[in-house]
Coordinates of C-alpha atoms and ligand atoms in Angstrom, one line a residue:
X26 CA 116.4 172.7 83.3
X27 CA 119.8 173.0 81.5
X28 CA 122.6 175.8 82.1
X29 CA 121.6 177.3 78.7
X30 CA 117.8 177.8 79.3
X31 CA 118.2 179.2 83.0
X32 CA 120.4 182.1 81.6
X33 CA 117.4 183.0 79.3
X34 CA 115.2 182.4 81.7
X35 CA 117.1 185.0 84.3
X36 CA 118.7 187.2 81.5
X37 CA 122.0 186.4 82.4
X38 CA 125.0 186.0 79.9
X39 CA 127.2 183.5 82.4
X40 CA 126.3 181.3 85.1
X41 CA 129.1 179.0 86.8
X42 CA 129.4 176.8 89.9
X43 CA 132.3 176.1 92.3
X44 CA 133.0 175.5 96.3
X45 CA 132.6 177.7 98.8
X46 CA 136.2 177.1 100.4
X47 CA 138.2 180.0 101.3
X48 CA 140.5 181.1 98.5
X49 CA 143.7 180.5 99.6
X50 CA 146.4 181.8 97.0
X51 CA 144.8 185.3 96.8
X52 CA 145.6 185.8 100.8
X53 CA 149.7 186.1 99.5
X54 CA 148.3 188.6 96.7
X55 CA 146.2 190.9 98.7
X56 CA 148.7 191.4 101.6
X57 CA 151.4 192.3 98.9
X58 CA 149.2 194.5 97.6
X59 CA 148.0 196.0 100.8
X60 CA 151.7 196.2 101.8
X61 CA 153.0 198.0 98.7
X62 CA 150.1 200.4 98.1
X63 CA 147.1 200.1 100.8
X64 CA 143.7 199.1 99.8
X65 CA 141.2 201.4 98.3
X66 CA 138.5 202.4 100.3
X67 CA 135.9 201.1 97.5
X68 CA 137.2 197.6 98.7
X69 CA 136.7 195.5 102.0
X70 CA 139.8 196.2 103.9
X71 CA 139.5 192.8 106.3
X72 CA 141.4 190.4 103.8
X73 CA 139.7 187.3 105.4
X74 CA 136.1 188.8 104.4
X75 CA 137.5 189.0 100.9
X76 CA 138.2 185.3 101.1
X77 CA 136.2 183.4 103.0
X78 CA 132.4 182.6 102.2
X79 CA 131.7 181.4 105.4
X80 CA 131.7 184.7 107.2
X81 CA 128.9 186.4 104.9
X82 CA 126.4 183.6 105.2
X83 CA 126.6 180.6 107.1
X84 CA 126.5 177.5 106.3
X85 CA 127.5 177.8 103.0
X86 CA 128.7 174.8 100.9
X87 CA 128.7 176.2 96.7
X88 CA 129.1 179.4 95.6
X89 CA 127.0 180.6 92.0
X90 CA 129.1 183.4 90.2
X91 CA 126.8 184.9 87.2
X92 CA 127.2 187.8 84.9
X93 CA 126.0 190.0 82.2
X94 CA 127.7 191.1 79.6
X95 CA 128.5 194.9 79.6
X96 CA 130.1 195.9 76.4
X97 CA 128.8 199.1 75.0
X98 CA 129.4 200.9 71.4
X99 CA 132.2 203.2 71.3
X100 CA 131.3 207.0 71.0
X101 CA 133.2 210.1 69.7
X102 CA 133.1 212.7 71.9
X103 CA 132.4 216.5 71.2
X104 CA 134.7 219.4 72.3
X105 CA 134.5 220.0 76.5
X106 CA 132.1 217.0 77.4
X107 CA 133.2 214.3 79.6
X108 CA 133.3 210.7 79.5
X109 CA 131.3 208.2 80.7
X110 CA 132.8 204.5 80.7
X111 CA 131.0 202.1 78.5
X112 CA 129.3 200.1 81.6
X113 CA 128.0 203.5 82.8
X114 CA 126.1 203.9 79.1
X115 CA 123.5 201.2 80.2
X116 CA 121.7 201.0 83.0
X117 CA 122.7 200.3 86.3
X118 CA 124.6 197.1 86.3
X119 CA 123.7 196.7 90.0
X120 CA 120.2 196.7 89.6
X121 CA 120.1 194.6 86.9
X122 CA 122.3 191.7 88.4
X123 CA 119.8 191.8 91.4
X124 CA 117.0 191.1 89.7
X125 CA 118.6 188.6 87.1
X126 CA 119.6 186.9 90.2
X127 CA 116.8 187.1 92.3
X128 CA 115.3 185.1 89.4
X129 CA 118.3 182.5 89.7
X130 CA 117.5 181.9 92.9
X131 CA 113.8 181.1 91.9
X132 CA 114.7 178.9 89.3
X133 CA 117.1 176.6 91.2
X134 CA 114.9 176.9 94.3
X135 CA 117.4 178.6 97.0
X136 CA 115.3 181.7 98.3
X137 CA 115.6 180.1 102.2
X138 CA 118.8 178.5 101.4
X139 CA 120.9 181.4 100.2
X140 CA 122.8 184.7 100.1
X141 CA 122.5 187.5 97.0
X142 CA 125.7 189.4 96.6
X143 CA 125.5 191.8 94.2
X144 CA 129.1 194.3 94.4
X145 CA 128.4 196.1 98.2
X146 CA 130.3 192.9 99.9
X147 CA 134.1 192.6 99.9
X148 CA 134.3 188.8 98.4
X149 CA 136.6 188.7 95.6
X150 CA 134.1 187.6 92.6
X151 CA 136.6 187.3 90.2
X152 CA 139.0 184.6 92.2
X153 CA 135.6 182.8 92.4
X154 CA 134.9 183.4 88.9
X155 CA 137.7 181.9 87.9
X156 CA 137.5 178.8 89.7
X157 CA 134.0 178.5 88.7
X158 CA 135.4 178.1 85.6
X159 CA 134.3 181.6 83.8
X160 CA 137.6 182.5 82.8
X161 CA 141.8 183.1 84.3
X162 CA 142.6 186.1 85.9
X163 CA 144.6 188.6 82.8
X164 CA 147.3 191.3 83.7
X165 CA 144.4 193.9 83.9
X166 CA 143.9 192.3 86.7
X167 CA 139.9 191.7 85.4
X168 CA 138.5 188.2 84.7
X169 CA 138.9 187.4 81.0
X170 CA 136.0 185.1 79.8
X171 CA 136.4 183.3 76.2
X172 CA 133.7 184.3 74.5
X173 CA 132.9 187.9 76.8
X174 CA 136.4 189.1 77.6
X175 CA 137.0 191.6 80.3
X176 CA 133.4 192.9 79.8
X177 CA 131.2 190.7 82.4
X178 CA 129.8 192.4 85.3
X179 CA 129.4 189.6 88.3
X180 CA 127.4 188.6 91.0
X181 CA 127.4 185.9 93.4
X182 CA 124.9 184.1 95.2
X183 CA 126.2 181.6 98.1
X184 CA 124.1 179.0 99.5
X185 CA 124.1 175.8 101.6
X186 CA 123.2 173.7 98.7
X187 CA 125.6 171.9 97.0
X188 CA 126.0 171.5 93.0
X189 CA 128.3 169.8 90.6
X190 CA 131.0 172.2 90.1
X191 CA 132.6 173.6 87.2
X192 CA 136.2 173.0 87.3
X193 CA 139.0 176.2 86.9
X194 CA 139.8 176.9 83.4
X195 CA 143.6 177.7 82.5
X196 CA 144.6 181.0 80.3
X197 CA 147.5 182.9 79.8
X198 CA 148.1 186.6 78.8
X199 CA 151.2 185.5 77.3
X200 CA 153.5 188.7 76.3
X201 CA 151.1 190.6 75.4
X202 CA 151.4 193.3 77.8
X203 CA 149.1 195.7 75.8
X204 CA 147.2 197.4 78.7
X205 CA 150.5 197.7 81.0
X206 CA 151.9 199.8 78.2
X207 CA 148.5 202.0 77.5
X208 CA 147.1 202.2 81.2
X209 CA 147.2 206.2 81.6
X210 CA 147.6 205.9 85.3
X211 CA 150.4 203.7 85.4
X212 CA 148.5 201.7 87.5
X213 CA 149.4 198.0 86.2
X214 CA 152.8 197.3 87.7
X215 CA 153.3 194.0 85.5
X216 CA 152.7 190.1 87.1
X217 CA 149.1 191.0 87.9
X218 CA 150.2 193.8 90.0
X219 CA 147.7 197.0 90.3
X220 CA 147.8 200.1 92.3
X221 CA 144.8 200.9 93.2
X222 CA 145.1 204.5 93.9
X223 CA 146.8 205.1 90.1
X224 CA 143.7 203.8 88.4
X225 CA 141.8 206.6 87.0
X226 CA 139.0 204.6 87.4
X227 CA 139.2 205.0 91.3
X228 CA 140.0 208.6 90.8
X229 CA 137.2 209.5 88.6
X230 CA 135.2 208.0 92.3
X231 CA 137.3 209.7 94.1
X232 CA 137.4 213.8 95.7
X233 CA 140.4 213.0 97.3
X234 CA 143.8 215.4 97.0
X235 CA 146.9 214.5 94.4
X236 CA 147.0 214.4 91.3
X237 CA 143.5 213.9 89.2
X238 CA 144.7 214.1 85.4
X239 CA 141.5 212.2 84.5
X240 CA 141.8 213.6 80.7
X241 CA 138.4 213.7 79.5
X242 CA 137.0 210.8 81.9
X243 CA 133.9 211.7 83.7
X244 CA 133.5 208.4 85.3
X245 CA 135.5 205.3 84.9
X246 CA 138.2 204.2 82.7
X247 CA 138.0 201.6 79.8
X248 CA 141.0 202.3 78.1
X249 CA 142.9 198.1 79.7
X250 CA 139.9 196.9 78.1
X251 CA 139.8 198.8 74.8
X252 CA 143.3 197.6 73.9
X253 CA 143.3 194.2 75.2
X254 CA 142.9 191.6 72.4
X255 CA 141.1 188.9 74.2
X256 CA 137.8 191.8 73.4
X257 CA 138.4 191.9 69.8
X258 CA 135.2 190.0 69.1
X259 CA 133.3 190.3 72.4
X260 CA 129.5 190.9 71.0
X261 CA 127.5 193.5 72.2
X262 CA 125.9 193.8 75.8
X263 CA 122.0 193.1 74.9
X264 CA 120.9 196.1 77.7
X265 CA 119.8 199.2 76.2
X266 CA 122.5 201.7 75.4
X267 CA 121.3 204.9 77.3
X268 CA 123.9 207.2 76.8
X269 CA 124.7 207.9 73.2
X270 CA 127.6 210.6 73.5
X271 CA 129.3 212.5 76.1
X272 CA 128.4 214.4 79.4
X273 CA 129.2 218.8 79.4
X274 CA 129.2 220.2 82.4
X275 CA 126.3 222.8 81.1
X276 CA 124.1 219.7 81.8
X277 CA 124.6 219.3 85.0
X278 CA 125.6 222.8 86.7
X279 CA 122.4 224.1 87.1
X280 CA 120.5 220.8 88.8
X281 CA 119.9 220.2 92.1
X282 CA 120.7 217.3 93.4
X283 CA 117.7 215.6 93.5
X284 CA 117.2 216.8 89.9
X285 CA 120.5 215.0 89.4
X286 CA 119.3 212.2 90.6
X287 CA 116.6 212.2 88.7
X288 CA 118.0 212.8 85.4
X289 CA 120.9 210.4 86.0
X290 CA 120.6 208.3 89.1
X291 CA 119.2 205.1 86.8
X292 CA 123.4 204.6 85.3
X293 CA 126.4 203.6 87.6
X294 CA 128.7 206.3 86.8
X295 CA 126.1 208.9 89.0
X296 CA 126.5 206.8 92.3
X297 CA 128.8 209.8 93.8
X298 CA 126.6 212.6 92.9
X299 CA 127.0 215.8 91.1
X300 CA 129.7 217.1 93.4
X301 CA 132.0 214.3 91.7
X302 CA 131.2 215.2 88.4
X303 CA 131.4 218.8 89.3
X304 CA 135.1 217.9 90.5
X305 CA 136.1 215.6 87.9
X306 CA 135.1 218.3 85.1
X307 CA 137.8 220.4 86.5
X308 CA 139.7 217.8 85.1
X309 CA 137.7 218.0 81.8
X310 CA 138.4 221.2 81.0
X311 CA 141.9 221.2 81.3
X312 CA 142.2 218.8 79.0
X313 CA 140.4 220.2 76.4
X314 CA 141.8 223.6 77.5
X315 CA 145.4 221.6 76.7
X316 CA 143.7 219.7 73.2
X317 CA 142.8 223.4 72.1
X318 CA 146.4 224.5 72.0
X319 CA 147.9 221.3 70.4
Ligands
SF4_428 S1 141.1 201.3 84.3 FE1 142.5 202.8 83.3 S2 143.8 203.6 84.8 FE2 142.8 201.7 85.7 S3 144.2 200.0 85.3 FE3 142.8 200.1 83.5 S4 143.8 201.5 82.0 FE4 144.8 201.8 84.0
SF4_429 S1 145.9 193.6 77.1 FE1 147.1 191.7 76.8 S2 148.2 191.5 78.8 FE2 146.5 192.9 79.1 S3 144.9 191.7 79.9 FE3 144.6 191.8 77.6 S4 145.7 190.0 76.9 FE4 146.3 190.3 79.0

């Protein structure tokens, strides 16, 4: 079967192959990073786990990095609701990837032979998306795929089989610089550099103390993506489009939680529960207190 009919066949957008050696120039990165601004607790914080195959699933000789793409229509939102990032307007991504690769596994014959990883393991999946040859790594700091730009959600399956690999594409950002200048955090520092504990998109996750000037973001942050030109022409994501518009918080005061569950627990951006949303529209409101006035 060829690449092109196993990605209908498991409704996946991407599918690449590549060697399960331990990455080796990311060590230098993530122990700068650590150094300079910690890790985020959302991430694995043993830095050989985040490299190295081997120590999530033994023996392990290729490693299969597919995606889907998650680009959703932009909305306008109304007066006091919050924001939803566009991969939290279809559902879960997680789920999704799990089946899609549960179905890759059947297709290529690797159920006794392999590993699904789908996002709760600290391998870094872009690294291995890049030299799986999906794409170079921008100054967003997200995989940038040619034809599906910083929009593909990944998984990764690793497996003692061994395929012919696809070799590491090149690609440059250039001068651009776009998303340095608009990031609302000031999280990208410039050479690839990000603070994790800027990004609004960890503190929209996040009930910790400091500053949370989220604007209107209820969950997540696309605003690297919006601006970057390598998504100019990125098509649509082919997953149903649940949320139309905005979130107010007269939605969700009164549930409980298991009513919040209900109503939202099928989309990514509910994952911390109604006591995050409760916080972050705290947030919310000052802004649009702020957008009143101006
Ligand atoms: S998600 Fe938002 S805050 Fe985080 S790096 Fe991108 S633009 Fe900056
Ligand atoms: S906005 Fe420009 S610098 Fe940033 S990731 Fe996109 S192409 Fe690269």
């Amino acid at each position: 079967m060829d690449r092109e009919a196993i990605l209908k066949k498991a409704g996946l957008d991407v599918l690449g192959f590549c060697s399960a050696r331990p990455l080796e120039k990311e060590k230098a990165y993530l122990l700068d990073r650590q150094a300079h601004f910690g890790l985020c607790k959302y991430e694995g914080q043993r830095i050989e786990e985040r490299l190295d195959p081997s120590l999530h699933y033994s023996p392990v000789k290729s490693v299969l990095v597919f995606g889907i793409n998650t680009k959703t229509r932009p909305i306008q939102l109304k007066k006091g609701q919050g924001l939803l990032a566009g991969i939290s307007r279809i559902p879960d991504y997680h789920t999704v990837l799990k089946e899609s690769g549960n179905k890759l596994c059947q297709l290529l014959k690797l159920e006794d032979q392999a590993k699904l990883m789908v996002d709760s393991h600290p391998l870094m999946e872009r690294a291995f998306a890049q030299r799986a040859g999906l794409g170079y790594i921008g100054e967003n700091t997200a995989l940038i795929h040619p034809v599906y730009g910083t929009y593909l959600a990944l998984g990764l399956i690793l497996t003692e089989k061994t395929f012919p690999y696809d070799g590491e594409v090149g690609g440059t950002c250039s001068s651009c610089k776009l998303c340095i200048k608009a990031c609302p955090g000031g999280a990208l520092k410039g050479g690839g550099v990000l603070d994790p504990m800027s990004c609004l998109s960890y503190k929209t996750q996040s009930l910790e103390e400091g500053s949370r000037q989220l604007g209107p973001r209820l969950y997540g942050c696309d605003v690297c993506q919006e601006v970057c030109p390598k998504n100019k022409h990125v098509p649509l994501t082919s997953l149903d489009q649940v949320l139309k518009e905005g979130i107010s918080k007269e939605e969700i005061q009164d549930l409980s939680n298991r009513e919040f569950k209900k109503k939202y627990g099928h989309l990514t951006g509910a994952w911390r529960g109604k006591k995050q949303w409760m916080e972050n529209f705290k947030s919310i409101e000052a802004y649009w207190a702020r957008k009143s006035k101006e």
